[in-house]
Amino acid sequence: MAGKPARTVNAIDQTRRMLSLVTYLRERPGARIADVARAFGISEDELVADLDLLPMCGTSFRGGDLLDIDTDGERIWWHNPAALGEEAAEPLRLAADEATALLVAARAVATLPGLREGDRQALVRATAKVETAAGEAAGASSRLSVTFESEGGVFADVDRAISERRRLWIRYYSPARDELTEREIDPIRLVSVGHTYVEAWCRRSEARRTFRLDRVAEIRILDAPSAPPEIELRDLSEALVQPAAEDPEVVVEVGPGGRWVAEYYPHDSADELPDGGLRISLRTPDPASLRRLALRLGGDGRIVSPPELADSARRAAREALAAYDGAVPGAEGGRDEGSG
């Protein structure tokens, strides 16, 4: 569908929007998709994604209590708006295990560093009401706790910068170069794939970059507004590292012992070689980061192009061997193995 590019909101913002959407649609049967998207300041694709989720919501999981909302591609229809009416609703009853799980989760979420204070207070009030309704079942929940692994203040600052649309200054550790760099970034969204990352527009490289929060040594929220260019958000469900078509191409040749590279690195092609190895073509925004891969491959692979990266990998291999030879008594020098 036509519409402006999707923007990123956190889970709390999306929940708030969908609650408002329910009220809006109930009062406007047959509303046009374009009008509703414009009213909520979102793209039509975002709206359709919300509409796909709403039919899973309701006062219970029984069919008649779930929201029956659909669209013909142009208009939105709600077939059972009475499902949320007071006359149709039954008192909510929680089993002891349900009450315990709900209270433990609510208390854990209330401790998240990125939660806005107003939302935190609302959650605390709601938790108190559930405790009262749960009665004796609430006692078990007080003996349980959940701790979220997060990067504390960094997470909170990034989340705040995204919500207030402000630029960030960071000192960031790059393991590929073993160095700290200072950057100004326009944060776009937080992503959790094993670790927590912020996807942002990097003013230093003038490109989209992804930064791991536990590698941020220092962070400051700037007064400058965050103004990343309009870019299409990538689906990160498959992998965090997804090279773009404009990224530089690197060609690596590996022997049979290095075929694992094609399994772990997104690549454009992997052609069979006569010795059972592969000639792999891949793209990366930072070709220098592949020097470490070349050193890890050793005799099982080498960088073919670009030539300057291949030369750099060979120098790194020679320096590593020289350091090893100097540290081990009786070691033979003059070898030139590995990343060639």
CSV table of C-alpha atoms in Angstrom, one decimal:
chain,number,residue,atom,x,y,z
A,1,MET,CA,0.0,0.0,0.0
A,2,ALA,CA,1.0,3.6,-0.5
A,3,GLY,CA,2.1,5.6,2.4
A,4,LYS,CA,5.1,7.1,4.1
A,5,PRO,CA,7.9,4.9,5.4
A,6,ALA,CA,7.3,3.1,8.6
A,7,ARG,CA,8.7,4.7,11.7
A,8,THR,CA,9.7,3.0,14.9
A,9,VAL,CA,7.9,3.2,18.2
A,10,ASN,CA,8.4,1.3,21.4
A,11,ALA,CA,6.0,-1.3,22.8
A,12,ILE,CA,4.4,1.2,25.1
A,13,ASP,CA,3.7,3.7,22.3
A,14,GLN,CA,2.3,1.0,20.1
A,15,THR,CA,0.0,-0.3,22.9
A,16,ARG,CA,-1.3,3.3,23.6
A,17,ARG,CA,-1.9,3.8,19.9
A,18,MET,CA,-3.8,0.5,19.5
A,19,LEU,CA,-6.1,1.3,22.5
A,20,SER,CA,-6.9,4.6,20.9
A,21,LEU,CA,-7.5,2.8,17.6
A,22,VAL,CA,-10.1,0.6,19.1
A,23,THR,CA,-12.1,3.6,20.3
A,24,TYR,CA,-11.6,5.4,17.0
A,25,LEU,CA,-12.9,2.5,14.9
A,26,ARG,CA,-15.8,1.8,17.1
A,27,GLU,CA,-17.1,5.3,16.5
A,28,ARG,CA,-16.4,5.3,12.8
A,29,PRO,CA,-17.7,2.1,11.0
A,30,GLY,CA,-16.4,1.8,7.5
A,31,ALA,CA,-13.6,4.3,8.1
A,32,ARG,CA,-11.1,4.6,5.2
A,33,ILE,CA,-7.7,3.2,5.7
A,34,ALA,CA,-6.0,6.4,4.3
A,35,ASP,CA,-8.0,8.6,6.7
A,36,VAL,CA,-7.3,6.5,9.8
A,37,ALA,CA,-3.6,6.3,9.0
A,38,ARG,CA,-3.5,10.1,8.5
A,39,ALA,CA,-5.3,10.7,11.8
A,40,PHE,CA,-2.8,8.6,13.7
A,41,GLY,CA,0.2,9.9,11.9
A,42,ILE,CA,1.4,6.5,10.7
A,43,SER,CA,1.8,4.7,7.4
A,44,GLU,CA,-1.0,2.6,5.9
A,45,ASP,CA,1.3,-0.4,6.2
A,46,GLU,CA,1.7,0.2,10.0
A,47,LEU,CA,-2.1,0.5,10.3
A,48,VAL,CA,-2.7,-2.8,8.5
A,49,ALA,CA,-0.2,-4.4,10.8
A,50,ASP,CA,-2.2,-3.1,13.8
A,51,LEU,CA,-5.4,-4.4,12.2
A,52,ASP,CA,-3.8,-7.9,11.8
A,53,LEU,CA,-3.1,-7.9,15.6
A,54,LEU,CA,-6.4,-6.5,16.9
A,55,PRO,CA,-8.4,-9.6,16.1
A,56,MET,CA,-6.2,-11.5,18.6
A,57,CYS,CA,-7.5,-9.1,21.4
A,58,GLY,CA,-10.7,-9.1,23.4
A,59,THR,CA,-12.2,-9.8,26.9
A,60,SER,CA,-11.3,-13.5,26.6
A,61,PHE,CA,-10.1,-16.0,24.1
A,62,ARG,CA,-13.6,-17.2,23.2
A,63,GLY,CA,-14.5,-16.4,19.7
A,64,GLY,CA,-17.3,-14.1,20.4
A,65,ASP,CA,-15.2,-12.0,22.8
A,66,LEU,CA,-12.4,-11.3,20.3
A,67,LEU,CA,-12.4,-8.2,18.2
A,68,ASP,CA,-13.9,-9.0,14.8
A,69,ILE,CA,-12.2,-6.4,12.6
A,70,ASP,CA,-11.2,-6.7,9.0
A,71,THR,CA,-10.6,-4.6,5.9
A,72,ASP,CA,-11.4,-4.8,2.2
A,73,GLY,CA,-8.2,-3.0,1.4
A,74,GLU,CA,-9.9,0.4,1.4
A,75,ARG,CA,-12.2,0.6,4.4
A,76,ILE,CA,-12.2,-0.9,7.9
A,77,TRP,CA,-15.2,-2.8,9.3
A,78,TRP,CA,-15.8,-3.9,12.9
A,79,HIS,CA,-18.5,-6.6,13.0
A,80,ASN,CA,-18.9,-7.0,16.7
A,81,PRO,CA,-18.3,-3.7,18.4
A,82,ALA,CA,-20.5,-4.8,21.3
A,83,ALA,CA,-17.8,-7.3,22.3
A,84,LEU,CA,-16.3,-4.6,24.4
A,85,GLY,CA,-19.5,-3.3,25.8
A,86,GLU,CA,-20.3,-3.5,29.5
A,87,GLU,CA,-23.4,-5.7,28.7
A,88,ALA,CA,-21.2,-8.3,27.0
A,89,ALA,CA,-18.3,-8.3,29.4
A,90,GLU,CA,-18.0,-10.7,32.3
A,91,PRO,CA,-16.0,-10.0,35.5
A,92,LEU,CA,-12.3,-10.9,35.0
A,93,ARG,CA,-11.3,-13.9,37.1
A,94,LEU,CA,-7.7,-14.9,37.4
A,95,ALA,CA,-6.4,-18.3,38.5
A,96,ALA,CA,-3.7,-18.3,41.1
A,97,ASP,CA,-1.0,-19.1,38.6
A,98,GLU,CA,-2.2,-16.4,36.2
A,99,ALA,CA,-2.3,-13.8,38.9
A,100,THR,CA,1.2,-14.7,40.1
A,101,ALA,CA,2.6,-14.6,36.5
A,102,LEU,CA,0.9,-11.2,35.9
A,103,LEU,CA,2.1,-9.6,39.1
A,104,VAL,CA,5.7,-10.9,38.7
A,105,ALA,CA,5.8,-9.6,35.1
A,106,ALA,CA,4.3,-6.2,36.0
A,107,ARG,CA,6.8,-5.6,38.8
A,108,ALA,CA,9.7,-6.6,36.6
A,109,VAL,CA,8.6,-4.3,33.8
A,110,ALA,CA,8.2,-1.4,36.3
A,111,THR,CA,12.0,-1.7,37.0
A,112,LEU,CA,13.1,-1.2,33.4
A,113,PRO,CA,15.4,1.8,33.0
A,114,GLY,CA,13.8,2.9,29.8
A,115,LEU,CA,10.3,3.2,31.1
A,116,ARG,CA,8.9,6.7,31.2
A,117,GLU,CA,7.9,7.9,34.7
A,118,GLY,CA,4.3,8.4,33.8
A,119,ASP,CA,4.0,4.9,32.4
A,120,ARG,CA,5.8,3.5,35.5
A,121,GLN,CA,3.3,5.1,37.9
A,122,ALA,CA,0.4,3.9,35.8
A,123,LEU,CA,1.8,0.4,35.9
A,124,VAL,CA,2.3,0.6,39.7
A,125,ARG,CA,-1.3,1.6,40.2
A,126,ALA,CA,-2.6,-1.1,38.0
A,127,THR,CA,-0.4,-3.7,39.8
A,128,ALA,CA,-1.9,-2.6,43.1
A,129,LYS,CA,-5.4,-3.2,41.8
A,130,VAL,CA,-4.4,-6.6,40.6
A,131,GLU,CA,-2.9,-7.4,44.0
A,132,THR,CA,-6.2,-6.4,45.7
A,133,ALA,CA,-8.2,-8.5,43.3
A,134,ALA,CA,-5.9,-11.5,43.5
A,135,GLY,CA,-6.1,-11.7,47.3
A,136,GLU,CA,-4.1,-14.6,48.7
A,137,ALA,CA,-2.7,-15.4,45.3
A,138,ALA,CA,-0.7,-12.2,45.4
A,139,GLY,CA,1.4,-13.5,48.3
A,140,ALA,CA,3.2,-16.0,46.1
A,141,SER,CA,4.2,-13.4,43.6
A,142,SER,CA,6.0,-11.3,46.3
A,143,ARG,CA,8.5,-14.2,46.7
A,144,LEU,CA,9.4,-14.2,43.0
A,145,SER,CA,11.4,-11.8,40.9
A,146,VAL,CA,12.6,-11.3,37.4
A,147,THR,CA,15.7,-9.3,36.4
A,148,PHE,CA,16.2,-8.0,32.9
A,149,GLU,CA,19.7,-7.9,31.5
A,150,SER,CA,20.2,-4.4,30.2
A,151,GLU,CA,22.8,-1.7,29.9
A,152,GLY,CA,21.1,0.5,32.5
A,153,GLY,CA,21.8,4.2,31.9
A,154,VAL,CA,22.8,3.7,28.2
A,155,PHE,CA,19.5,2.0,27.5
A,156,ALA,CA,17.6,4.8,29.3
A,157,ASP,CA,19.4,7.5,27.4
A,158,VAL,CA,18.9,5.9,24.0
A,159,ASP,CA,15.2,5.3,24.7
A,160,ARG,CA,14.8,8.9,25.9
A,161,ALA,CA,16.6,10.3,22.8
A,162,ILE,CA,14.4,8.3,20.5
A,163,SER,CA,11.2,9.4,22.2
A,164,GLU,CA,12.3,13.1,22.3
A,165,ARG,CA,13.9,12.9,18.8
A,166,ARG,CA,17.3,14.2,20.0
A,167,ARG,CA,20.8,13.4,18.8
A,168,LEU,CA,23.3,11.4,20.8
A,169,TRP,CA,27.1,11.7,21.3
A,170,ILE,CA,28.8,8.4,22.1
A,171,ARG,CA,32.3,7.0,22.7
A,172,TYR,CA,32.1,3.5,21.2
A,173,TYR,CA,34.4,0.6,21.3
A,174,SER,CA,35.0,-1.2,18.0
A,175,PRO,CA,36.5,-4.7,18.6
A,176,ALA,CA,37.4,-5.0,14.9
A,177,ARG,CA,39.8,-2.1,15.2
A,178,ASP,CA,40.4,-2.4,19.0
A,179,GLU,CA,39.8,1.4,19.4
A,180,LEU,CA,37.4,3.9,20.9
A,181,THR,CA,35.8,6.4,18.6
A,182,GLU,CA,33.6,9.4,19.2
A,183,ARG,CA,30.4,9.7,17.1
A,184,GLU,CA,27.2,11.7,16.8
A,185,ILE,CA,24.3,9.5,15.9
A,186,ASP,CA,20.6,10.0,15.2
A,187,PRO,CA,19.0,7.0,16.9
A,188,ILE,CA,16.2,5.2,15.0
A,189,ARG,CA,15.2,2.2,17.1
A,190,LEU,CA,16.3,-0.2,19.8
A,191,VAL,CA,16.8,-3.8,18.7
A,192,SER,CA,17.3,-7.0,20.8
A,193,VAL,CA,19.0,-9.9,19.0
A,194,GLY,CA,21.0,-11.7,21.7
A,195,HIS,CA,22.3,-8.3,22.9
A,196,THR,CA,20.6,-4.9,22.8
A,197,TYR,CA,21.5,-2.6,19.9
A,198,VAL,CA,20.6,0.8,18.7
A,199,GLU,CA,20.1,1.3,15.0
A,200,ALA,CA,21.1,4.8,14.1
A,201,TRP,CA,22.3,7.2,11.4
A,202,CYS,CA,26.0,7.8,12.1
A,203,ARG,CA,27.0,11.4,11.3
A,204,ARG,CA,30.7,10.3,11.2
A,205,SER,CA,30.3,7.7,8.4
A,206,GLU,CA,27.1,9.3,6.9
A,207,ALA,CA,25.5,5.8,6.8
A,208,ARG,CA,23.2,3.6,8.8
A,209,ARG,CA,25.0,1.8,11.6
A,210,THR,CA,24.1,-0.6,14.5
A,211,PHE,CA,25.8,-0.1,17.9
A,212,ARG,CA,25.8,-2.6,20.7
A,213,LEU,CA,24.9,-0.9,23.9
A,214,ASP,CA,27.4,-2.7,26.1
A,215,ARG,CA,30.2,-1.3,23.9
A,216,VAL,CA,29.1,2.3,24.5
A,217,ALA,CA,31.7,3.6,26.9
A,218,GLU,CA,30.1,7.1,27.3
A,219,ILE,CA,26.9,8.7,26.2
A,220,ARG,CA,25.3,12.1,26.2
A,221,ILE,CA,22.0,13.4,24.9
A,222,LEU,CA,22.5,16.5,22.8
A,223,ASP,CA,20.3,19.5,22.3
A,224,ALA,CA,20.5,19.0,18.5
A,225,PRO,CA,17.4,17.4,17.0
A,226,SER,CA,17.7,13.9,15.6
A,227,ALA,CA,17.0,14.0,11.9
A,228,PRO,CA,17.9,10.7,10.2
A,229,PRO,CA,17.2,10.5,6.5
A,230,GLU,CA,14.1,8.5,5.6
A,231,ILE,CA,15.3,4.9,5.2
A,232,GLU,CA,13.5,1.7,4.9
A,233,LEU,CA,13.6,-0.3,8.2
A,234,ARG,CA,15.1,-3.7,7.7
A,235,ASP,CA,13.6,-7.0,9.0
A,236,LEU,CA,16.1,-8.1,11.6
A,237,SER,CA,14.3,-11.4,12.5
A,238,GLU,CA,16.8,-13.4,10.4
A,239,ALA,CA,20.0,-11.7,11.4
A,240,LEU,CA,21.3,-8.4,12.8
A,241,VAL,CA,24.0,-7.9,10.2
A,242,GLN,CA,22.4,-7.4,6.8
A,243,PRO,CA,24.7,-5.8,4.3
A,244,ALA,CA,23.3,-3.2,1.8
A,245,ALA,CA,23.7,-3.3,-1.9
A,246,GLU,CA,25.9,-0.2,-1.8
A,247,ASP,CA,28.4,-1.7,0.7
A,248,PRO,CA,31.9,-2.6,-0.7
A,249,GLU,CA,32.3,-6.1,-2.0
A,250,VAL,CA,34.9,-8.5,-0.5
A,251,VAL,CA,35.9,-11.8,-2.1
A,252,VAL,CA,37.2,-14.6,0.1
A,253,GLU,CA,38.5,-18.0,-0.9
A,254,VAL,CA,38.3,-20.7,1.7
A,255,GLY,CA,39.4,-24.4,1.7
A,256,PRO,CA,37.2,-27.3,2.9
A,257,GLY,CA,38.0,-26.3,6.5
A,258,GLY,CA,36.6,-22.8,6.0
A,259,ARG,CA,33.3,-23.6,4.4
A,260,TRP,CA,31.6,-22.5,7.7
A,261,VAL,CA,32.1,-18.9,6.6
A,262,ALA,CA,29.3,-19.3,4.1
A,263,GLU,CA,27.0,-20.4,6.9
A,264,TYR,CA,27.8,-17.6,9.3
A,265,TYR,CA,28.2,-14.6,7.0
A,266,PRO,CA,25.5,-13.2,4.7
A,267,HIS,CA,26.8,-13.4,1.2
A,268,ASP,CA,25.9,-12.7,-2.4
A,269,SER,CA,27.4,-15.9,-3.9
A,270,ALA,CA,29.4,-19.0,-2.9
A,271,ASP,CA,31.0,-20.8,-5.8
A,272,GLU,CA,32.5,-24.3,-5.5
A,273,LEU,CA,36.3,-24.6,-6.0
A,274,PRO,CA,38.1,-27.7,-7.3
A,275,ASP,CA,39.7,-28.4,-4.0
A,276,GLY,CA,36.3,-28.6,-2.2
A,277,GLY,CA,36.5,-25.0,-1.0
A,278,LEU,CA,34.4,-22.0,-1.8
A,279,ARG,CA,34.9,-18.6,-3.4
A,280,ILE,CA,32.6,-16.3,-1.4
A,281,SER,CA,31.5,-12.9,-2.4
A,282,LEU,CA,30.0,-10.8,0.4
A,283,ARG,CA,29.4,-7.1,1.2
A,284,THR,CA,30.1,-5.2,4.4
A,285,PRO,CA,30.0,-1.5,5.4
A,286,ASP,CA,33.4,-2.0,7.1
A,287,PRO,CA,35.7,-4.3,5.0
A,288,ALA,CA,38.6,-3.8,7.5
A,289,SER,CA,36.6,-5.7,10.0
A,290,LEU,CA,37.2,-8.9,8.0
A,291,ARG,CA,40.9,-8.9,8.8
A,292,ARG,CA,40.0,-10.7,12.0
A,293,LEU,CA,38.2,-13.3,9.9
A,294,ALA,CA,41.3,-13.8,7.7
A,295,LEU,CA,43.5,-14.3,10.8
A,296,ARG,CA,41.0,-16.8,12.2
A,297,LEU,CA,40.9,-18.8,8.9
A,298,GLY,CA,44.7,-19.1,8.9
A,299,GLY,CA,45.7,-21.6,6.2
A,300,ASP,CA,42.0,-22.4,5.5
A,301,GLY,CA,41.4,-19.2,3.6
A,302,ARG,CA,42.5,-15.9,2.2
A,303,ILE,CA,41.1,-12.5,1.1
A,304,VAL,CA,41.3,-12.1,-2.7
A,305,SER,CA,39.9,-8.6,-3.1
A,306,PRO,CA,39.9,-5.7,-2.7
A,307,PRO,CA,43.7,-5.8,-3.1
A,308,GLU,CA,44.4,-3.3,-0.3
A,309,LEU,CA,42.4,-5.4,2.1
A,310,ALA,CA,44.3,-8.5,1.1
A,311,ASP,CA,47.6,-6.7,1.6
A,312,SER,CA,46.5,-5.5,5.0
A,313,ALA,CA,45.4,-9.0,6.0
A,314,ARG,CA,48.8,-10.4,5.0
A,315,ARG,CA,50.6,-7.7,7.0
A,316,ALA,CA,48.5,-8.4,10.1
A,317,ALA,CA,49.3,-12.1,9.7
A,318,ARG,CA,53.0,-11.4,9.5
A,319,GLU,CA,52.9,-9.2,12.5
A,320,ALA,CA,51.0,-11.8,14.5
A,321,LEU,CA,53.5,-14.5,13.5
A,322,ALA,CA,56.5,-12.2,14.4
A,323,ALA,CA,55.0,-11.5,17.8
A,324,TYR,CA,54.5,-15.2,18.3
A,325,ASP,CA,58.0,-16.1,17.2
A,326,GLY,CA,59.4,-13.5,19.5
A,327,ALA,CA,57.5,-14.8,22.5
A,328,VAL,CA,58.3,-18.5,22.0
A,329,PRO,CA,61.9,-19.5,22.6
A,330,GLY,CA,63.3,-21.5,19.7
A,331,ALA,CA,60.5,-20.7,17.4
A,332,GLU,CA,61.3,-20.5,13.7
A,333,GLY,CA,60.9,-17.2,12.0
A,334,GLY,CA,60.3,-16.1,8.5
A,335,ARG,CA,56.9,-17.9,8.0
A,336,ASP,CA,54.2,-16.3,5.9
A,337,GLU,CA,51.0,-18.3,6.5
A,338,GLY,CA,47.4,-17.7,6.7
A,339,SER,CA,45.7,-14.6,5.4
A,340,GLY,CA,47.2,-14.4,2.0
